[in-house]
Amino acid sequence: MKRFFGFLKPSITFTDWQGEVITLDPPDKVVLPISQPGHMPFNPVVEVGETVKTGQFIAMLPSRTGVHATVTGKVISIGPGYNNEGQEVLTITIRRESDDDLIAPHPVQNLEKISREELLEVLAELGFGFPWKPESLREKLTEEERLPFDTIIIFAVDTEPPISVQRRFLTEFADDFRESIVAIKKLAGDARVVVVVPDSMAGQARSLLKDVDIYPVKNSTLDTNPRMLIHKITHKFIGFYDSPRRHGIVTLSAEDVAFAERCLHKGKSRTNKLVTVWSPVMDKPVTVRVRLGTPVRHILSSLSISVSSGDRVIFGGPLMGIAQPDLDSCISLSTDGVYVLPASRITHFYDEPCINCGRCVKICPVHIQVNIVGRYAEFGLFEQAVQRGSGSCVECGLCAYVCPSHRPLMQYMRFANIQYKHILESRPADEEEGA
Amino acid sequence: MEMIKLNVAMGPHIHDGSRANKIMIGYLVALAPAAIWSAYIYGVAGIRSLILAAGSAVLWEWLARIIMKRNSTLHDLSALVEGFLIGMILPPNVSWWIVIITTFFAIIIAKQIFGGIGYYPFNPVLIGIAIVSVSWPNRLLSHSTLSDFSLGFNPVEPLWAFKAYGQEAANAFSRLDLLLGHQVGGFGTGAVLLLAIGALYLLIRGFISASVFFSYLLGVYMFQGMFYLANSSVNVHPDFYILGGMTFFAATFLASNFTTCPVNPVARIIYGAGAGLLTVLIRKYGVFPDGTIFAILIMNLFHPLIDRIKKPVTGLDVESLQFES
């Protein structure tokens, strides 16, 4: 990671990602979140003690997507837990008791003739959070979910190395992917569909997918940052306090898209997830296929990676990933990578003074004057920090990565943004009206 | 089951391994060729003031941190580098108490009182040198300190000679002599060729800002070039300004000092070119033959202002924020 040529911008690139996907054995228990933070949960359709089969419908998420059992066994608890981002959610824990007893599939007969409404209902029940919702659910949607949209961006690139999950769907599941894209084009109507692919696969993607925009991107983290990509494709910038949906943009992952067709054809719900695992004891990252809800402990022990106290286990990549508090954290739909850092390799950040070298400013993709904003955040001047643009931070993490004083710059940005949110929320309402 | 306590923190979780003290070591490496060459020319008398400057700078830093009841910052090596820079700028064979006073003003007054590395508004090395060169201008003239030496080349400061005796005196210095460091001035500021090797190393490692370095040198060359083209009988050729005096040293180690220069690309170019213009103006109209120190100090004053010249932050709508607050 060390660079001799310091005048060059560091770029963290995807290398050596090809390799077989290894399917792991199902774990002894799975934990599945059945609610979303900030939403009232629905009651699950199973009870504690009930035996469930693999693929059985067990709950509906507030965003109207189904949750399904991913192993065959007994529901041992339904109660509060945490999702990967540390937010409190309702979870279902299932203990595996036997080999997979698959629930009888209900394949959709004659996909061409099915009506749009029926198709949407099936998709929602199968667990796909697509932005189109069937009429029956429409009145229960949140305000944001009802907003119209005109652009659909499908990410067939991963956010950061060494994750190699989304890009695989262009090669290994090409047929599923293609058929799904055709279906999405049909559902989307007038909306523009953009597929973001790594530039090495652009030719392949162009021959595979007709009638959609292919957006090839280069091979470094800055090129594959989702918010930067949205900005480059649509010229709309999504800040910290904003969401793409408010700008009429919907983002989907290639994995969701490819699995949709597969699941529709087979009539099965989605139980698997691809995850790239990396640890310094491994020669190269390994991509594994695991059940949704698998505790990370199971993955690490299956790959014979030992973790001891003081190590860091990160869901996601090394720059933007989220460190997990314990090994019972479970793989969810948004977990693309597991990154293990042994205690000896952990980087420590300090509140040492900034020496103004300007490396953070040079690397910042959105031109924040990171050295100044970091100081504002450090000394608690959050409003000034936000006025200087900390809300535009795309959280690529490169500012802290290059800082020779080891200042936690990206952490300061996030801190300022969250504190500013609290400041706004704590203001009396009448003051805002007066302004 | 054994209880495992994992380490948790916000991302990013990796780092490129750069450290502030590695940059300082880079500075020392870049200073080394010129320092060794100068030590060869001036002998023990020069080395003495260099070591005295470095040692006293470290001592002042250590004392200041103790008096202020702060953690020691000696490990970042900034005091050592500043001491070496002062030793390089001061003339060889300068009085020992001038060295101590320079480092005192640099480290205590200009650096630690503001909070140490990263917080000072003016480059401490420049403040120290400026104070002593205003207070004892005659003691800081190289050729007056070198009266006992036989050097084998013209023992007069080139810029001083030009100021005092004009064009002809300047042309008495061969450009090759100036390039090879056969000129008196600061202890280590004359050997332009060796400083260039150091500068190249620093530029490759990214330890100094290329835009400041080149815009300063180009600024001096271009503005003096204008004067030269306008009236070549009074104004000296810009070559002489780049090679003579401490222009090259200042471009490498003083103007591009991180803490006191802007960080945005365009601002850096303006800052460097502005310092170049001021250098030329001070040399032409000022009292001091070598105006680099004051030119860069004046630009230090403006650096936060210049630094506002930057690309707008993507997606930042200041008006909407001001409405909310």
PDB file of N, CA and C in Angstrom, chain A residues 318-398:
ATOM      1  N   PRO A 318     -12.616  -2.202   2.805  1.00  0.00           N
ATOM      2  CA  PRO A 318     -11.742  -1.600   3.803  1.00  0.00           C
ATOM      3  C   PRO A 318     -11.918  -0.097   3.969  1.00  0.00           C
ATOM      4  N   LEU A 319     -12.498   0.577   2.989  1.00  0.00           N
ATOM      5  CA  LEU A 319     -12.633   2.030   3.117  1.00  0.00           C
ATOM      6  C   LEU A 319     -13.999   2.447   3.642  1.00  0.00           C
ATOM      7  N   MET A 320     -15.041   1.836   3.107  1.00  0.00           N
ATOM      8  CA  MET A 320     -16.378   2.283   3.475  1.00  0.00           C
ATOM      9  C   MET A 320     -17.125   1.278   4.334  1.00  0.00           C
ATOM     10  N   GLY A 321     -16.487   0.155   4.633  1.00  0.00           N
ATOM     11  CA  GLY A 321     -17.183  -0.897   5.351  1.00  0.00           C
ATOM     12  C   GLY A 321     -17.493  -0.529   6.789  1.00  0.00           C
ATOM     13  N   ILE A 322     -18.353  -1.333   7.417  1.00  0.00           N
ATOM     14  CA  ILE A 322     -18.786  -1.063   8.781  1.00  0.00           C
ATOM     15  C   ILE A 322     -18.269  -2.173   9.677  1.00  0.00           C
ATOM     16  N   ALA A 323     -17.508  -1.801  10.703  1.00  0.00           N
ATOM     17  CA  ALA A 323     -16.961  -2.802  11.617  1.00  0.00           C
ATOM     18  C   ALA A 323     -18.078  -3.396  12.445  1.00  0.00           C
ATOM     19  N   GLN A 324     -18.014  -4.688  12.640  1.00  0.00           N
ATOM     20  CA  GLN A 324     -19.080  -5.384  13.362  1.00  0.00           C
ATOM     21  C   GLN A 324     -18.667  -5.628  14.810  1.00  0.00           C
ATOM     22  N   PRO A 325     -19.641  -5.521  15.727  1.00  0.00           N
ATOM     23  CA  PRO A 325     -19.278  -5.680  17.139  1.00  0.00           C
ATOM     24  C   PRO A 325     -18.992  -7.123  17.540  1.00  0.00           C
ATOM     25  N   ASP A 326     -19.632  -8.076  16.898  1.00  0.00           N
ATOM     26  CA  ASP A 326     -19.307  -9.455  17.270  1.00  0.00           C
ATOM     27  C   ASP A 326     -19.506 -10.391  16.083  1.00  0.00           C
ATOM     28  N   LEU A 327     -19.122 -11.626  16.293  1.00  0.00           N
ATOM     29  CA  LEU A 327     -19.139 -12.588  15.187  1.00  0.00           C
ATOM     30  C   LEU A 327     -20.526 -13.137  14.912  1.00  0.00           C
ATOM     31  N   ASP A 328     -21.532 -12.696  15.678  1.00  0.00           N
ATOM     32  CA  ASP A 328     -22.899 -13.140  15.397  1.00  0.00           C
ATOM     33  C   ASP A 328     -23.593 -12.232  14.396  1.00  0.00           C
ATOM     34  N   SER A 329     -22.898 -11.206  13.933  1.00  0.00           N
ATOM     35  CA  SER A 329     -23.495 -10.351  12.909  1.00  0.00           C
ATOM     36  C   SER A 329     -23.775 -11.191  11.666  1.00  0.00           C
ATOM     37  N   CYS A 330     -24.888 -10.886  11.032  1.00  0.00           N
ATOM     38  CA  CYS A 330     -25.346 -11.789   9.974  1.00  0.00           C
ATOM     39  C   CYS A 330     -25.313 -11.123   8.606  1.00  0.00           C
ATOM     40  N   ILE A 331     -25.135 -11.969   7.618  1.00  0.00           N
ATOM     41  CA  ILE A 331     -25.108 -11.509   6.240  1.00  0.00           C
ATOM     42  C   ILE A 331     -26.504 -11.067   5.837  1.00  0.00           C
ATOM     43  N   SER A 332     -26.620  -9.840   5.337  1.00  0.00           N
ATOM     44  CA  SER A 332     -27.918  -9.396   4.846  1.00  0.00           C
ATOM     45  C   SER A 332     -27.793  -9.089   3.353  1.00  0.00           C
ATOM     46  N   LEU A 333     -28.879  -8.635   2.776  1.00  0.00           N
ATOM     47  CA  LEU A 333     -28.865  -8.394   1.333  1.00  0.00           C
ATOM     48  C   LEU A 333     -27.840  -7.350   0.936  1.00  0.00           C
ATOM     49  N   SER A 334     -27.505  -6.443   1.851  1.00  0.00           N
ATOM     50  CA  SER A 334     -26.585  -5.368   1.471  1.00  0.00           C
ATOM     51  C   SER A 334     -25.130  -5.697   1.780  1.00  0.00           C
ATOM     52  N   THR A 335     -24.873  -6.892   2.317  1.00  0.00           N
ATOM     53  CA  THR A 335     -23.494  -7.236   2.663  1.00  0.00           C
ATOM     54  C   THR A 335     -22.811  -7.861   1.461  1.00  0.00           C
ATOM     55  N   ASP A 336     -21.867  -7.142   0.871  1.00  0.00           N
ATOM     56  CA  ASP A 336     -21.170  -7.701  -0.280  1.00  0.00           C
ATOM     57  C   ASP A 336     -19.808  -8.259   0.089  1.00  0.00           C
ATOM     58  N   GLY A 337     -19.282  -7.827   1.207  1.00  0.00           N
ATOM     59  CA  GLY A 337     -17.934  -8.276   1.527  1.00  0.00           C
ATOM     60  C   GLY A 337     -17.735  -8.442   3.018  1.00  0.00           C
ATOM     61  N   VAL A 338     -16.804  -9.308   3.354  1.00  0.00           N
ATOM     62  CA  VAL A 338     -16.367  -9.456   4.745  1.00  0.00           C
ATOM     63  C   VAL A 338     -14.858  -9.279   4.718  1.00  0.00           C
ATOM     64  N   TYR A 339     -14.367  -8.322   5.491  1.00  0.00           N
ATOM     65  CA  TYR A 339     -12.957  -7.953   5.442  1.00  0.00           C
ATOM     66  C   TYR A 339     -12.423  -8.105   6.860  1.00  0.00           C
ATOM     67  N   VAL A 340     -11.440  -8.954   7.027  1.00  0.00           N
ATOM     68  CA  VAL A 340     -10.921  -9.227   8.369  1.00  0.00           C
ATOM     69  C   VAL A 340      -9.564  -8.544   8.523  1.00  0.00           C
ATOM     70  N   LEU A 341      -9.450  -7.712   9.537  1.00  0.00           N
ATOM     71  CA  LEU A 341      -8.176  -7.052   9.822  1.00  0.00           C
ATOM     72  C   LEU A 341      -7.664  -7.567  11.159  1.00  0.00           C
ATOM     73  N   PRO A 342      -6.510  -8.221  11.182  1.00  0.00           N
ATOM     74  CA  PRO A 342      -5.981  -8.629  12.476  1.00  0.00           C
ATOM     75  C   PRO A 342      -5.511  -7.412  13.271  1.00  0.00           C
ATOM     76  N   ALA A 343      -5.439  -7.574  14.581  1.00  0.00           N
ATOM     77  CA  ALA A 343      -5.121  -6.433  15.457  1.00  0.00           C
ATOM     78  C   ALA A 343      -3.835  -5.741  15.028  1.00  0.00           C
ATOM     79  N   SER A 344      -2.873  -6.528  14.526  1.00  0.00           N
ATOM     80  CA  SER A 344      -1.580  -5.931  14.171  1.00  0.00           C
ATOM     81  C   SER A 344      -1.679  -5.023  12.954  1.00  0.00           C
ATOM     82  N   ARG A 345      -2.727  -5.178  12.156  1.00  0.00           N
ATOM     83  CA  ARG A 345      -2.823  -4.382  10.926  1.00  0.00           C
ATOM     84  C   ARG A 345      -3.785  -3.221  11.050  1.00  0.00           C
ATOM     85  N   ILE A 346      -4.382  -3.060  12.205  1.00  0.00           N
ATOM     86  CA  ILE A 346      -5.374  -1.993  12.341  1.00  0.00           C
ATOM     87  C   ILE A 346      -4.685  -0.640  12.314  1.00  0.00           C
ATOM     88  N   THR A 347      -5.251   0.283  11.560  1.00  0.00           N
ATOM     89  CA  THR A 347      -4.721   1.639  11.507  1.00  0.00           C
ATOM     90  C   THR A 347      -5.364   2.468  12.597  1.00  0.00           C
ATOM     91  N   HIS A 348      -4.567   3.193  13.329  1.00  0.00           N
ATOM     92  CA  HIS A 348      -5.133   4.062  14.352  1.00  0.00           C
ATOM     93  C   HIS A 348      -5.127   5.492  13.846  1.00  0.00           C
ATOM     94  N   PHE A 349      -6.195   6.202  14.138  1.00  0.00           N
ATOM     95  CA  PHE A 349      -6.280   7.612  13.784  1.00  0.00           C
ATOM     96  C   PHE A 349      -6.176   8.432  15.055  1.00  0.00           C
ATOM     97  N   TYR A 350      -5.566   9.603  14.945  1.00  0.00           N
ATOM     98  CA  TYR A 350      -5.360  10.442  16.121  1.00  0.00           C
ATOM     99  C   TYR A 350      -5.880  11.844  15.831  1.00  0.00           C
ATOM    100  N   ASP A 351      -5.988  12.648  16.901  1.00  0.00           N
ATOM    101  CA  ASP A 351      -6.344  14.052  16.670  1.00  0.00           C
ATOM    102  C   ASP A 351      -5.080  14.898  16.619  1.00  0.00           C
ATOM    103  N   GLU A 352      -4.123  14.469  15.832  1.00  0.00           N
ATOM    104  CA  GLU A 352      -2.911  15.262  15.665  1.00  0.00           C
ATOM    105  C   GLU A 352      -3.201  16.453  14.763  1.00  0.00           C
ATOM    106  N   PRO A 353      -2.401  17.518  14.883  1.00  0.00           N
ATOM    107  CA  PRO A 353      -2.701  18.693  14.061  1.00  0.00           C
ATOM    108  C   PRO A 353      -2.504  18.431  12.578  1.00  0.00           C
ATOM    109  N   CYS A 354      -3.345  19.106  11.808  1.00  0.00           N
ATOM    110  CA  CYS A 354      -3.230  19.041  10.347  1.00  0.00           C
ATOM    111  C   CYS A 354      -2.009  19.845   9.925  1.00  0.00           C
ATOM    112  N   ILE A 355      -1.189  19.291   9.048  1.00  0.00           N
ATOM    113  CA  ILE A 355      -0.029  20.052   8.577  1.00  0.00           C
ATOM    114  C   ILE A 355      -0.292  20.697   7.221  1.00  0.00           C
ATOM    115  N   ASN A 356      -1.538  20.678   6.787  1.00  0.00           N
ATOM    116  CA  ASN A 356      -1.918  21.414   5.581  1.00  0.00           C
ATOM    117  C   ASN A 356      -1.251  20.894   4.308  1.00  0.00           C
ATOM    118  N   CYS A 357      -0.917  19.627   4.252  1.00  0.00           N
ATOM    119  CA  CYS A 357      -0.176  19.145   3.092  1.00  0.00           C
ATOM    120  C   CYS A 357      -1.049  19.147   1.849  1.00  0.00           C
ATOM    121  N   GLY A 358      -2.369  19.097   2.033  1.00  0.00           N
ATOM    122  CA  GLY A 358      -3.257  19.205   0.892  1.00  0.00           C
ATOM    123  C   GLY A 358      -3.522  17.910   0.155  1.00  0.00           C
ATOM    124  N   ARG A 359      -3.063  16.792   0.698  1.00  0.00           N
ATOM    125  CA  ARG A 359      -3.328  15.526  -0.010  1.00  0.00           C
ATOM    126  C   ARG A 359      -4.808  15.186  -0.028  1.00  0.00           C
ATOM    127  N   CYS A 360      -5.490  15.490   1.086  1.00  0.00           N
ATOM    128  CA  CYS A 360      -6.922  15.186   1.155  1.00  0.00           C
ATOM    129  C   CYS A 360      -7.682  16.027   0.142  1.00  0.00           C
ATOM    130  N   VAL A 361      -7.264  17.289  -0.001  1.00  0.00           N
ATOM    131  CA  VAL A 361      -7.952  18.176  -0.940  1.00  0.00           C
ATOM    132  C   VAL A 361      -7.721  17.700  -2.369  1.00  0.00           C
ATOM    133  N   LYS A 362      -6.502  17.219  -2.608  1.00  0.00           N
ATOM    134  CA  LYS A 362      -6.164  16.749  -3.941  1.00  0.00           C
ATOM    135  C   LYS A 362      -6.987  15.518  -4.325  1.00  0.00           C
ATOM    136  N   ILE A 363      -7.237  14.651  -3.342  1.00  0.00           N
ATOM    137  CA  ILE A 363      -7.894  13.386  -3.655  1.00  0.00           C
ATOM    138  C   ILE A 363      -9.415  13.515  -3.621  1.00  0.00           C
ATOM    139  N   CYS A 364      -9.933  14.561  -2.954  1.00  0.00           N
ATOM    140  CA  CYS A 364     -11.384  14.616  -2.719  1.00  0.00           C
ATOM    141  C   CYS A 364     -12.139  14.714  -4.038  1.00  0.00           C
ATOM    142  N   PRO A 365     -13.038  13.766  -4.321  1.00  0.00           N
ATOM    143  CA  PRO A 365     -13.729  13.792  -5.619  1.00  0.00           C
ATOM    144  C   PRO A 365     -14.758  14.907  -5.727  1.00  0.00           C
ATOM    145  N   VAL A 366     -15.210  15.450  -4.591  1.00  0.00           N
ATOM    146  CA  VAL A 366     -16.234  16.500  -4.667  1.00  0.00           C
ATOM    147  C   VAL A 366     -15.671  17.864  -4.270  1.00  0.00           C
ATOM    148  N   HIS A 367     -14.352  17.981  -4.220  1.00  0.00           N
ATOM    149  CA  HIS A 367     -13.678  19.259  -3.988  1.00  0.00           C
ATOM    150  C   HIS A 367     -14.031  19.910  -2.663  1.00  0.00           C
ATOM    151  N   ILE A 368     -14.220  19.123  -1.637  1.00  0.00           N
ATOM    152  CA  ILE A 368     -14.360  19.712  -0.296  1.00  0.00           C
ATOM    153  C   ILE A 368     -12.968  20.121   0.159  1.00  0.00           C
ATOM    154  N   GLN A 369     -12.874  21.262   0.844  1.00  0.00           N
ATOM    155  CA  GLN A 369     -11.572  21.631   1.407  1.00  0.00           C
ATOM    156  C   GLN A 369     -11.432  20.887   2.735  1.00  0.00           C
ATOM    157  N   VAL A 370     -11.002  19.651   2.617  1.00  0.00           N
ATOM    158  CA  VAL A 370     -11.094  18.716   3.734  1.00  0.00           C
ATOM    159  C   VAL A 370     -10.294  19.204   4.937  1.00  0.00           C
ATOM    160  N   ASN A 371      -9.155  19.846   4.689  1.00  0.00           N
ATOM    161  CA  ASN A 371      -8.328  20.247   5.827  1.00  0.00           C
ATOM    162  C   ASN A 371      -9.063  21.238   6.719  1.00  0.00           C
ATOM    163  N   ILE A 372      -9.799  22.169   6.112  1.00  0.00           N
ATOM    164  CA  ILE A 372     -10.522  23.174   6.893  1.00  0.00           C
ATOM    165  C   ILE A 372     -11.778  22.563   7.520  1.00  0.00           C
ATOM    166  N   VAL A 373     -12.525  21.818   6.733  1.00  0.00           N
ATOM    167  CA  VAL A 373     -13.775  21.258   7.249  1.00  0.00           C
ATOM    168  C   VAL A 373     -13.480  20.285   8.388  1.00  0.00           C
ATOM    169  N   GLY A 374     -12.386  19.538   8.245  1.00  0.00           N
ATOM    170  CA  GLY A 374     -11.997  18.624   9.320  1.00  0.00           C
ATOM    171  C   GLY A 374     -11.724  19.373  10.602  1.00  0.00           C
ATOM    172  N   ARG A 375     -11.088  20.536  10.498  1.00  0.00           N
ATOM    173  CA  ARG A 375     -10.820  21.317  11.707  1.00  0.00           C
ATOM    174  C   ARG A 375     -12.100  21.868  12.309  1.00  0.00           C
ATOM    175  N   TYR A 376     -13.016  22.331  11.455  1.00  0.00           N
ATOM    176  CA  TYR A 376     -14.292  22.814  11.984  1.00  0.00           C
ATOM    177  C   TYR A 376     -14.978  21.713  12.782  1.00  0.00           C
ATOM    178  N   ALA A 377     -15.003  20.518  12.202  1.00  0.00           N
ATOM    179  CA  ALA A 377     -15.680  19.412  12.886  1.00  0.00           C
ATOM    180  C   ALA A 377     -14.952  19.069  14.180  1.00  0.00           C
ATOM    181  N   GLU A 378     -13.617  19.120  14.132  1.00  0.00           N
ATOM    182  CA  GLU A 378     -12.830  18.761  15.312  1.00  0.00           C
ATOM    183  C   GLU A 378     -13.156  19.686  16.476  1.00  0.00           C
ATOM    184  N   PHE A 379     -13.350  20.970  16.183  1.00  0.00           N
ATOM    185  CA  PHE A 379     -13.587  21.927  17.253  1.00  0.00           C
ATOM    186  C   PHE A 379     -15.068  22.237  17.442  1.00  0.00           C
ATOM    187  N   GLY A 380     -15.922  21.399  16.881  1.00  0.00           N
ATOM    188  CA  GLY A 380     -17.345  21.502  17.173  1.00  0.00           C
ATOM    189  C   GLY A 380     -18.086  22.587  16.423  1.00  0.00           C
ATOM    190  N   LEU A 381     -17.508  23.130  15.372  1.00  0.00           N
ATOM    191  CA  LEU A 381     -18.203  24.173  14.606  1.00  0.00           C
ATOM    192  C   LEU A 381     -18.926  23.501  13.434  1.00  0.00           C
ATOM    193  N   PHE A 382     -20.011  22.811  13.772  1.00  0.00           N
ATOM    194  CA  PHE A 382     -20.631  21.948  12.758  1.00  0.00           C
ATOM    195  C   PHE A 382     -21.325  22.749  11.667  1.00  0.00           C
ATOM    196  N   GLU A 383     -21.899  23.903  12.037  1.00  0.00           N
ATOM    197  CA  GLU A 383     -22.603  24.679  11.006  1.00  0.00           C
ATOM    198  C   GLU A 383     -21.623  25.185   9.955  1.00  0.00           C
ATOM    199  N   GLN A 384     -20.463  25.643  10.427  1.00  0.00           N
ATOM    200  CA  GLN A 384     -19.461  26.100   9.458  1.00  0.00           C
ATOM    201  C   GLN A 384     -18.992  24.944   8.588  1.00  0.00           C
ATOM    202  N   ALA A 385     -18.849  23.776   9.220  1.00  0.00           N
ATOM    203  CA  ALA A 385     -18.401  22.609   8.455  1.00  0.00           C
ATOM    204  C   ALA A 385     -19.395  22.301   7.346  1.00  0.00           C
ATOM    205  N   VAL A 386     -20.687  22.361   7.677  1.00  0.00           N
ATOM    206  CA  VAL A 386     -21.693  22.049   6.656  1.00  0.00           C
ATOM    207  C   VAL A 386     -21.741  23.156   5.604  1.00  0.00           C
ATOM    208  N   GLN A 387     -21.562  24.391   6.036  1.00  0.00           N
ATOM    209  CA  GLN A 387     -21.541  25.481   5.043  1.00  0.00           C
ATOM    210  C   GLN A 387     -20.374  25.353   4.082  1.00  0.00           C
ATOM    211  N   ARG A 388     -19.276  24.772   4.561  1.00  0.00           N
ATOM    212  CA  ARG A 388     -18.130  24.559   3.685  1.00  0.00           C
ATOM    213  C   ARG A 388     -18.262  23.265   2.871  1.00  0.00           C
ATOM    214  N   GLY A 389     -19.390  22.580   3.013  1.00  0.00           N
ATOM    215  CA  GLY A 389     -19.654  21.491   2.089  1.00  0.00           C
ATOM    216  C   GLY A 389     -19.464  20.090   2.627  1.00  0.00           C
ATOM    217  N   SER A 390     -19.434  19.914   3.941  1.00  0.00           N
ATOM    218  CA  SER A 390     -19.251  18.542   4.420  1.00  0.00           C
ATOM    219  C   SER A 390     -20.440  17.655   4.032  1.00  0.00           C
ATOM    220  N   GLY A 391     -21.616  18.277   3.801  1.00  0.00           N
ATOM    221  CA  GLY A 391     -22.767  17.479   3.410  1.00  0.00           C
ATOM    222  C   GLY A 391     -22.630  16.843   2.039  1.00  0.00           C
ATOM    223  N   SER A 392     -21.651  17.271   1.266  1.00  0.00           N
ATOM    224  CA  SER A 392     -21.434  16.677  -0.054  1.00  0.00           C
ATOM    225  C   SER A 392     -20.526  15.465  -0.004  1.00  0.00           C
ATOM    226  N   CYS A 393     -20.018  15.150   1.174  1.00  0.00           N
ATOM    227  CA  CYS A 393     -19.058  14.043   1.285  1.00  0.00           C
ATOM    228  C   CYS A 393     -19.686  12.750   0.772  1.00  0.00           C
ATOM    229  N   VAL A 394     -18.991  12.061  -0.110  1.00  0.00           N
ATOM    230  CA  VAL A 394     -19.506  10.793  -0.624  1.00  0.00           C
ATOM    231  C   VAL A 394     -18.940   9.613   0.151  1.00  0.00           C
ATOM    232  N   GLU A 395     -18.192   9.901   1.207  1.00  0.00           N
ATOM    233  CA  GLU A 395     -17.682   8.874   2.109  1.00  0.00           C
ATOM    234  C   GLU A 395     -16.857   7.817   1.399  1.00  0.00           C
ATOM    235  N   CYS A 396     -15.990   8.296   0.505  1.00  0.00           N
ATOM    236  CA  CYS A 396     -15.095   7.347  -0.141  1.00  0.00           C
ATOM    237  C   CYS A 396     -13.949   6.965   0.793  1.00  0.00           C
ATOM    238  N   GLY A 397     -13.680   7.813   1.789  1.00  0.00           N
ATOM    239  CA  GLY A 397     -12.679   7.456   2.793  1.00  0.00           C
ATOM    240  C   GLY A 397     -11.247   7.719   2.389  1.00  0.00           C
ATOM    241  N   LEU A 398     -11.036   8.263   1.187  1.00  0.00           N
ATOM    242  CA  LEU A 398      -9.653   8.416   0.731  1.00  0.00           C
ATOM    243  C   LEU A 398      -8.914   9.540   1.448  1.00  0.00           C
TER     244      LEU A 398
END
